[in-house]
Amino acid sequence: MRVLHVVEMLAPRYGGPVTVLRALVRAQQLAGHEVEVATTQADYPRGVYHEPGWDTLADGAVHVYYGAVQFAPLRVSLDLARHLRRAMRAFDIVHVHGLYRFPPTYAAYQARKQGVPYIIRPHGSL
């Protein structure tokens, strides 16, 4: 199964969502799934965590797309939007982490629009 995870940011300081995502991605990979992460290059509250573009997580096995942020308060990333529009149909399921900012909202919108099943995990939102 091909799984796309979308999260607002991957900066470790972001806390729970990043910790859960890294562990989940690793477990899914060990179970034999193909996993990719799409996120922004933002680091709350400091600005930039990573340069925009492709990279991998620490073990080098999971590809990560970092989109440049144009409007920091909502983490609006036109790069990430383009990537999601193009790549969405290549996945069997999209796992959206979070609710209120641009990355999770746009990912859910594109998944619904393109007919790709998705789940939303509202980390720390309730």
mmCIF file with all atom_site columns, N, CA, C and O in Angstrom, residues 77-111:
data_model
loop_
_atom_site.group_PDB
_atom_site.id
_atom_site.type_symbol
_atom_site.label_atom_id
_atom_site.label_alt_id
_atom_site.label_comp_id
_atom_site.label_asym_id
_atom_site.label_entity_id
_atom_site.label_seq_id
_atom_site.pdbx_PDB_ins_code
_atom_site.Cartn_x
_atom_site.Cartn_y
_atom_site.Cartn_z
_atom_site.occupancy
_atom_site.B_iso_or_equiv
_atom_site.pdbx_formal_charge
_atom_site.auth_seq_id
_atom_site.auth_comp_id
_atom_site.auth_asym_id
_atom_site.auth_atom_id
_atom_site.pdbx_PDB_model_num
ATOM 1   N N  . SER A 1 77  ? 1.515   27.225 1.654  1.00 0.00 ? 77  SER A N  1
ATOM 2   C CA . SER A 1 77  ? 2.619   26.839 0.788  1.00 0.00 ? 77  SER A CA 1
ATOM 3   C C  . SER A 1 77  ? 2.089   26.482 -0.596 1.00 0.00 ? 77  SER A C  1
ATOM 4   O O  . SER A 1 77  ? 1.452   25.441 -0.771 1.00 0.00 ? 77  SER A O  1
ATOM 5   N N  . LEU A 1 78  ? 2.359   27.341 -1.561 1.00 0.00 ? 78  LEU A N  1
ATOM 6   C CA . LEU A 1 78  ? 1.919   27.061 -2.929 1.00 0.00 ? 78  LEU A CA 1
ATOM 7   C C  . LEU A 1 78  ? 2.700   25.890 -3.517 1.00 0.00 ? 78  LEU A C  1
ATOM 8   O O  . LEU A 1 78  ? 2.164   25.128 -4.318 1.00 0.00 ? 78  LEU A O  1
ATOM 9   N N  . ASP A 1 79  ? 3.971   25.731 -3.117 1.00 0.00 ? 79  ASP A N  1
ATOM 10  C CA . ASP A 1 79  ? 4.771   24.568 -3.550 1.00 0.00 ? 79  ASP A CA 1
ATOM 11  C C  . ASP A 1 79  ? 4.120   23.270 -3.095 1.00 0.00 ? 79  ASP A C  1
ATOM 12  O O  . ASP A 1 79  ? 4.006   22.319 -3.861 1.00 0.00 ? 79  ASP A O  1
ATOM 13  N N  . LEU A 1 80  ? 3.720   23.240 -1.839 1.00 0.00 ? 80  LEU A N  1
ATOM 14  C CA . LEU A 1 80  ? 3.079   22.044 -1.286 1.00 0.00 ? 80  LEU A CA 1
ATOM 15  C C  . LEU A 1 80  ? 1.752   21.780 -2.001 1.00 0.00 ? 80  LEU A C  1
ATOM 16  O O  . LEU A 1 80  ? 1.437   20.634 -2.325 1.00 0.00 ? 80  LEU A O  1
ATOM 17  N N  . ALA A 1 81  ? 0.998   22.830 -2.279 1.00 0.00 ? 81  ALA A N  1
ATOM 18  C CA . ALA A 1 81  ? -0.278  22.678 -2.994 1.00 0.00 ? 81  ALA A CA 1
ATOM 19  C C  . ALA A 1 81  ? -0.048  22.052 -4.370 1.00 0.00 ? 81  ALA A C  1
ATOM 20  O O  . ALA A 1 81  ? -0.758  21.111 -4.754 1.00 0.00 ? 81  ALA A O  1
ATOM 21  N N  . ARG A 1 82  ? 0.951   22.535 -5.106 1.00 0.00 ? 82  ARG A N  1
ATOM 22  C CA . ARG A 1 82  ? 1.253   21.967 -6.429 1.00 0.00 ? 82  ARG A CA 1
ATOM 23  C C  . ARG A 1 82  ? 1.656   20.500 -6.304 1.00 0.00 ? 82  ARG A C  1
ATOM 24  O O  . ARG A 1 82  ? 1.212   19.652 -7.081 1.00 0.00 ? 82  ARG A O  1
ATOM 25  N N  . HIS A 1 83  ? 2.490   20.221 -5.335 1.00 0.00 ? 83  HIS A N  1
ATOM 26  C CA . HIS A 1 83  ? 2.935   18.833 -5.138 1.00 0.00 ? 83  HIS A CA 1
ATOM 27  C C  . HIS A 1 83  ? 1.745   17.920 -4.837 1.00 0.00 ? 83  HIS A C  1
ATOM 28  O O  . HIS A 1 83  ? 1.634   16.833 -5.414 1.00 0.00 ? 83  HIS A O  1
ATOM 29  N N  . LEU A 1 84  ? 0.883   18.340 -3.940 1.00 0.00 ? 84  LEU A N  1
ATOM 30  C CA . LEU A 1 84  ? -0.277  17.519 -3.578 1.00 0.00 ? 84  LEU A CA 1
ATOM 31  C C  . LEU A 1 84  ? -1.209  17.301 -4.771 1.00 0.00 ? 84  LEU A C  1
ATOM 32  O O  . LEU A 1 84  ? -1.709  16.193 -4.977 1.00 0.00 ? 84  LEU A O  1
ATOM 33  N N  . ARG A 1 85  ? -1.442  18.339 -5.554 1.00 0.00 ? 85  ARG A N  1
ATOM 34  C CA . ARG A 1 85  ? -2.300  18.202 -6.736 1.00 0.00 ? 85  ARG A CA 1
ATOM 35  C C  . ARG A 1 85  ? -1.738  17.154 -7.701 1.00 0.00 ? 85  ARG A C  1
ATOM 36  O O  . ARG A 1 85  ? -2.472  16.346 -8.249 1.00 0.00 ? 85  ARG A O  1
ATOM 37  N N  . ARG A 1 86  ? -0.418  17.197 -7.922 1.00 0.00 ? 86  ARG A N  1
ATOM 38  C CA . ARG A 1 86  ? 0.204   16.287 -8.881 1.00 0.00 ? 86  ARG A CA 1
ATOM 39  C C  . ARG A 1 86  ? 0.345   14.859 -8.357 1.00 0.00 ? 86  ARG A C  1
ATOM 40  O O  . ARG A 1 86  ? 0.182   13.903 -9.096 1.00 0.00 ? 86  ARG A O  1
ATOM 41  N N  . ALA A 1 87  ? 0.678   14.715 -7.090 1.00 0.00 ? 87  ALA A N  1
ATOM 42  C CA . ALA A 1 87  ? 1.061   13.408 -6.548 1.00 0.00 ? 87  ALA A CA 1
ATOM 43  C C  . ALA A 1 87  ? -0.081  12.615 -5.929 1.00 0.00 ? 87  ALA A C  1
ATOM 44  O O  . ALA A 1 87  ? 0.035   11.402 -5.759 1.00 0.00 ? 87  ALA A O  1
ATOM 45  N N  . MET A 1 88  ? -1.163  13.251 -5.594 1.00 0.00 ? 88  MET A N  1
ATOM 46  C CA . MET A 1 88  ? -2.228  12.641 -4.793 1.00 0.00 ? 88  MET A CA 1
ATOM 47  C C  . MET A 1 88  ? -2.696  11.290 -5.332 1.00 0.00 ? 88  MET A C  1
ATOM 48  O O  . MET A 1 88  ? -2.834  10.329 -4.586 1.00 0.00 ? 88  MET A O  1
ATOM 49  N N  . ARG A 1 89  ? -2.937  11.175 -6.610 1.00 0.00 ? 89  ARG A N  1
ATOM 50  C CA . ARG A 1 89  ? -3.515  9.941  -7.177 1.00 0.00 ? 89  ARG A CA 1
ATOM 51  C C  . ARG A 1 89  ? -2.557  8.753  -7.163 1.00 0.00 ? 89  ARG A C  1
ATOM 52  O O  . ARG A 1 89  ? -2.970  7.623  -7.385 1.00 0.00 ? 89  ARG A O  1
ATOM 53  N N  . ALA A 1 90  ? -1.292  9.007  -6.887 1.00 0.00 ? 90  ALA A N  1
ATOM 54  C CA . ALA A 1 90  ? -0.311  7.909  -6.843 1.00 0.00 ? 90  ALA A CA 1
ATOM 55  C C  . ALA A 1 90  ? -0.395  7.125  -5.532 1.00 0.00 ? 90  ALA A C  1
ATOM 56  O O  . ALA A 1 90  ? 0.271   6.112  -5.384 1.00 0.00 ? 90  ALA A O  1
ATOM 57  N N  . PHE A 1 91  ? -1.231  7.587  -4.598 1.00 0.00 ? 91  PHE A N  1
ATOM 58  C CA . PHE A 1 91  ? -1.302  6.961  -3.276 1.00 0.00 ? 91  PHE A CA 1
ATOM 59  C C  . PHE A 1 91  ? -2.639  6.252  -3.073 1.00 0.00 ? 91  PHE A C  1
ATOM 60  O O  . PHE A 1 91  ? -3.654  6.652  -3.620 1.00 0.00 ? 91  PHE A O  1
ATOM 61  N N  . ASP A 1 92  ? -2.579  5.212  -2.239 1.00 0.00 ? 92  ASP A N  1
ATOM 62  C CA . ASP A 1 92  ? -3.791  4.458  -1.922 1.00 0.00 ? 92  ASP A CA 1
ATOM 63  C C  . ASP A 1 92  ? -4.591  5.122  -0.814 1.00 0.00 ? 92  ASP A C  1
ATOM 64  O O  . ASP A 1 92  ? -5.805  4.961  -0.736 1.00 0.00 ? 92  ASP A O  1
ATOM 65  N N  . ILE A 1 93  ? -3.893  5.848  0.061  1.00 0.00 ? 93  ILE A N  1
ATOM 66  C CA . ILE A 1 93  ? -4.552  6.547  1.169  1.00 0.00 ? 93  ILE A CA 1
ATOM 67  C C  . ILE A 1 93  ? -3.694  7.740  1.588  1.00 0.00 ? 93  ILE A C  1
ATOM 68  O O  . ILE A 1 93  ? -2.473  7.714  1.452  1.00 0.00 ? 93  ILE A O  1
ATOM 69  N N  . VAL A 1 94  ? -4.365  8.777  2.069  1.00 0.00 ? 94  VAL A N  1
ATOM 70  C CA . VAL A 1 94  ? -3.684  9.967  2.576  1.00 0.00 ? 94  VAL A CA 1
ATOM 71  C C  . VAL A 1 94  ? -4.006  10.085 4.055  1.00 0.00 ? 94  VAL A C  1
ATOM 72  O O  . VAL A 1 94  ? -5.169  10.022 4.455  1.00 0.00 ? 94  VAL A O  1
ATOM 73  N N  . HIS A 1 95  ? -2.971  10.242 4.862  1.00 0.00 ? 95  HIS A N  1
ATOM 74  C CA . HIS A 1 95  ? -3.134  10.406 6.304  1.00 0.00 ? 95  HIS A CA 1
ATOM 75  C C  . HIS A 1 95  ? -2.805  11.856 6.634  1.00 0.00 ? 95  HIS A C  1
ATOM 76  O O  . HIS A 1 95  ? -1.663  12.275 6.521  1.00 0.00 ? 95  HIS A O  1
ATOM 77  N N  . VAL A 1 96  ? -3.817  12.614 7.011  1.00 0.00 ? 96  VAL A N  1
ATOM 78  C CA . VAL A 1 96  ? -3.686  14.044 7.299  1.00 0.00 ? 96  VAL A CA 1
ATOM 79  C C  . VAL A 1 96  ? -3.521  14.232 8.806  1.00 0.00 ? 96  VAL A C  1
ATOM 80  O O  . VAL A 1 96  ? -4.359  13.771 9.585  1.00 0.00 ? 96  VAL A O  1
ATOM 81  N N  . HIS A 1 97  ? -2.459  14.901 9.193  1.00 0.00 ? 97  HIS A N  1
ATOM 82  C CA . HIS A 1 97  ? -2.164  15.141 10.608 1.00 0.00 ? 97  HIS A CA 1
ATOM 83  C C  . HIS A 1 97  ? -2.482  16.593 10.938 1.00 0.00 ? 97  HIS A C  1
ATOM 84  O O  . HIS A 1 97  ? -1.785  17.496 10.478 1.00 0.00 ? 97  HIS A O  1
ATOM 85  N N  . GLY A 1 98  ? -3.524  16.835 11.721 1.00 0.00 ? 98  GLY A N  1
ATOM 86  C CA . GLY A 1 98  ? -3.901  18.184 12.102 1.00 0.00 ? 98  GLY A CA 1
ATOM 87  C C  . GLY A 1 98  ? -5.173  18.639 11.421 1.00 0.00 ? 98  GLY A C  1
ATOM 88  O O  . GLY A 1 98  ? -5.763  17.920 10.613 1.00 0.00 ? 98  GLY A O  1
ATOM 89  N N  . LEU A 1 99  ? -5.600  19.879 11.758 1.00 0.00 ? 99  LEU A N  1
ATOM 90  C CA . LEU A 1 99  ? -6.873  20.379 11.243 1.00 0.00 ? 99  LEU A CA 1
ATOM 91  C C  . LEU A 1 99  ? -6.854  21.794 10.686 1.00 0.00 ? 99  LEU A C  1
ATOM 92  O O  . LEU A 1 99  ? -7.445  22.052 9.667  1.00 0.00 ? 99  LEU A O  1
ATOM 93  N N  . TYR A 1 100 ? -6.252  22.727 11.371 1.00 0.00 ? 100 TYR A N  1
ATOM 94  C CA . TYR A 1 100 ? -6.609  24.132 11.175 1.00 0.00 ? 100 TYR A CA 1
ATOM 95  C C  . TYR A 1 100 ? -5.773  24.957 10.209 1.00 0.00 ? 100 TYR A C  1
ATOM 96  O O  . TYR A 1 100 ? -6.167  26.044 9.864  1.00 0.00 ? 100 TYR A O  1
ATOM 97  N N  . ARG A 1 101 ? -4.654  24.530 9.797  1.00 0.00 ? 101 ARG A N  1
ATOM 98  C CA . ARG A 1 101 ? -3.819  25.342 8.922  1.00 0.00 ? 101 ARG A CA 1
ATOM 99  C C  . ARG A 1 101 ? -3.932  24.845 7.481  1.00 0.00 ? 101 ARG A C  1
ATOM 100 O O  . ARG A 1 101 ? -4.619  23.883 7.169  1.00 0.00 ? 101 ARG A O  1
ATOM 101 N N  . PHE A 1 102 ? -3.237  25.506 6.585  1.00 0.00 ? 102 PHE A N  1
ATOM 102 C CA . PHE A 1 102 ? -3.332  25.206 5.160  1.00 0.00 ? 102 PHE A CA 1
ATOM 103 C C  . PHE A 1 102 ? -2.970  23.766 4.785  1.00 0.00 ? 102 PHE A C  1
ATOM 104 O O  . PHE A 1 102 ? -3.735  23.118 4.052  1.00 0.00 ? 102 PHE A O  1
ATOM 105 N N  . PRO A 1 103 ? -1.825  23.217 5.212  1.00 0.00 ? 103 PRO A N  1
ATOM 106 C CA . PRO A 1 103 ? -1.459  21.871 4.731  1.00 0.00 ? 103 PRO A CA 1
ATOM 107 C C  . PRO A 1 103 ? -2.525  20.799 4.977  1.00 0.00 ? 103 PRO A C  1
ATOM 108 O O  . PRO A 1 103 ? -2.900  20.102 4.021  1.00 0.00 ? 103 PRO A O  1
ATOM 109 N N  . PRO A 1 104 ? -3.046  20.647 6.193  1.00 0.00 ? 104 PRO A N  1
ATOM 110 C CA . PRO A 1 104 ? -4.055  19.590 6.364  1.00 0.00 ? 104 PRO A CA 1
ATOM 111 C C  . PRO A 1 104 ? -5.367  19.885 5.642  1.00 0.00 ? 104 PRO A C  1
ATOM 112 O O  . PRO A 1 104 ? -5.986  18.980 5.067  1.00 0.00 ? 104 PRO A O  1
ATOM 113 N N  . THR A 1 105 ? -5.777  21.128 5.634  1.00 0.00 ? 105 THR A N  1
ATOM 114 C CA . THR A 1 105 ? -7.031  21.493 4.965  1.00 0.00 ? 105 THR A CA 1
ATOM 115 C C  . THR A 1 105 ? -6.945  21.249 3.468  1.00 0.00 ? 105 THR A C  1
ATOM 116 O O  . THR A 1 105 ? -7.841  20.661 2.866  1.00 0.00 ? 105 THR A O  1
ATOM 117 N N  . TYR A 1 106 ? -5.842  21.683 2.853  1.00 0.00 ? 106 TYR A N  1
ATOM 118 C CA . TYR A 1 106 ? -5.684  21.514 1.415  1.00 0.00 ? 106 TYR A CA 1
ATOM 119 C C  . TYR A 1 106 ? -5.513  20.043 1.039  1.00 0.00 ? 106 TYR A C  1
ATOM 120 O O  . TYR A 1 106 ? -6.034  19.592 0.015  1.00 0.00 ? 106 TYR A O  1
ATOM 121 N N  . ALA A 1 107 ? -4.798  19.290 1.856  1.00 0.00 ? 107 ALA A N  1
ATOM 122 C CA . ALA A 1 107 ? -4.610  17.862 1.577  1.00 0.00 ? 107 ALA A CA 1
ATOM 123 C C  . ALA A 1 107 ? -5.952  17.131 1.592  1.00 0.00 ? 107 ALA A C  1
ATOM 124 O O  . ALA A 1 107 ? -6.230  16.313 0.709  1.00 0.00 ? 107 ALA A O  1
ATOM 125 N N  . ALA A 1 108 ? -6.782  17.408 2.577  1.00 0.00 ? 108 ALA A N  1
ATOM 126 C CA . ALA A 1 108 ? -8.104  16.775 2.645  1.00 0.00 ? 108 ALA A CA 1
ATOM 127 C C  . ALA A 1 108 ? -8.958  17.185 1.445  1.00 0.00 ? 108 ALA A C  1
ATOM 128 O O  . ALA A 1 108 ? -9.661  16.353 0.856  1.00 0.00 ? 108 ALA A O  1
ATOM 129 N N  . TYR A 1 109 ? -8.896  18.454 1.080  1.00 0.00 ? 109 TYR A N  1
ATOM 130 C CA . TYR A 1 109 ? -9.642  18.952 -0.075 1.00 0.00 ? 109 TYR A CA 1
ATOM 131 C C  . TYR A 1 109 ? -9.223  18.217 -1.356 1.00 0.00 ? 109 TYR A C  1
ATOM 132 O O  . TYR A 1 109 ? -10.065 17.732 -2.122 1.00 0.00 ? 109 TYR A O  1
ATOM 133 N N  . GLN A 1 110 ? -7.914  18.113 -1.595 1.00 0.00 ? 110 GLN A N  1
ATOM 134 C CA . GLN A 1 110 ? -7.428  17.455 -2.804 1.00 0.00 ? 110 GLN A CA 1
ATOM 135 C C  . GLN A 1 110 ? -7.754  15.962 -2.805 1.00 0.00 ? 110 GLN A C  1
ATOM 136 O O  . GLN A 1 110 ? -8.111  15.399 -3.835 1.00 0.00 ? 110 GLN A O  1
ATOM 137 N N  . ALA A 1 111 ? -7.631  15.311 -1.660 1.00 0.00 ? 111 ALA A N  1
ATOM 138 C CA . ALA A 1 111 ? -7.952  13.889 -1.583 1.00 0.00 ? 111 ALA A CA 1
ATOM 139 C C  . ALA A 1 111 ? -9.425  13.657 -1.930 1.00 0.00 ? 111 ALA A C  1
ATOM 140 O O  . ALA A 1 111 ? -9.755  12.769 -2.720 1.00 0.00 ? 111 ALA A O  1
#
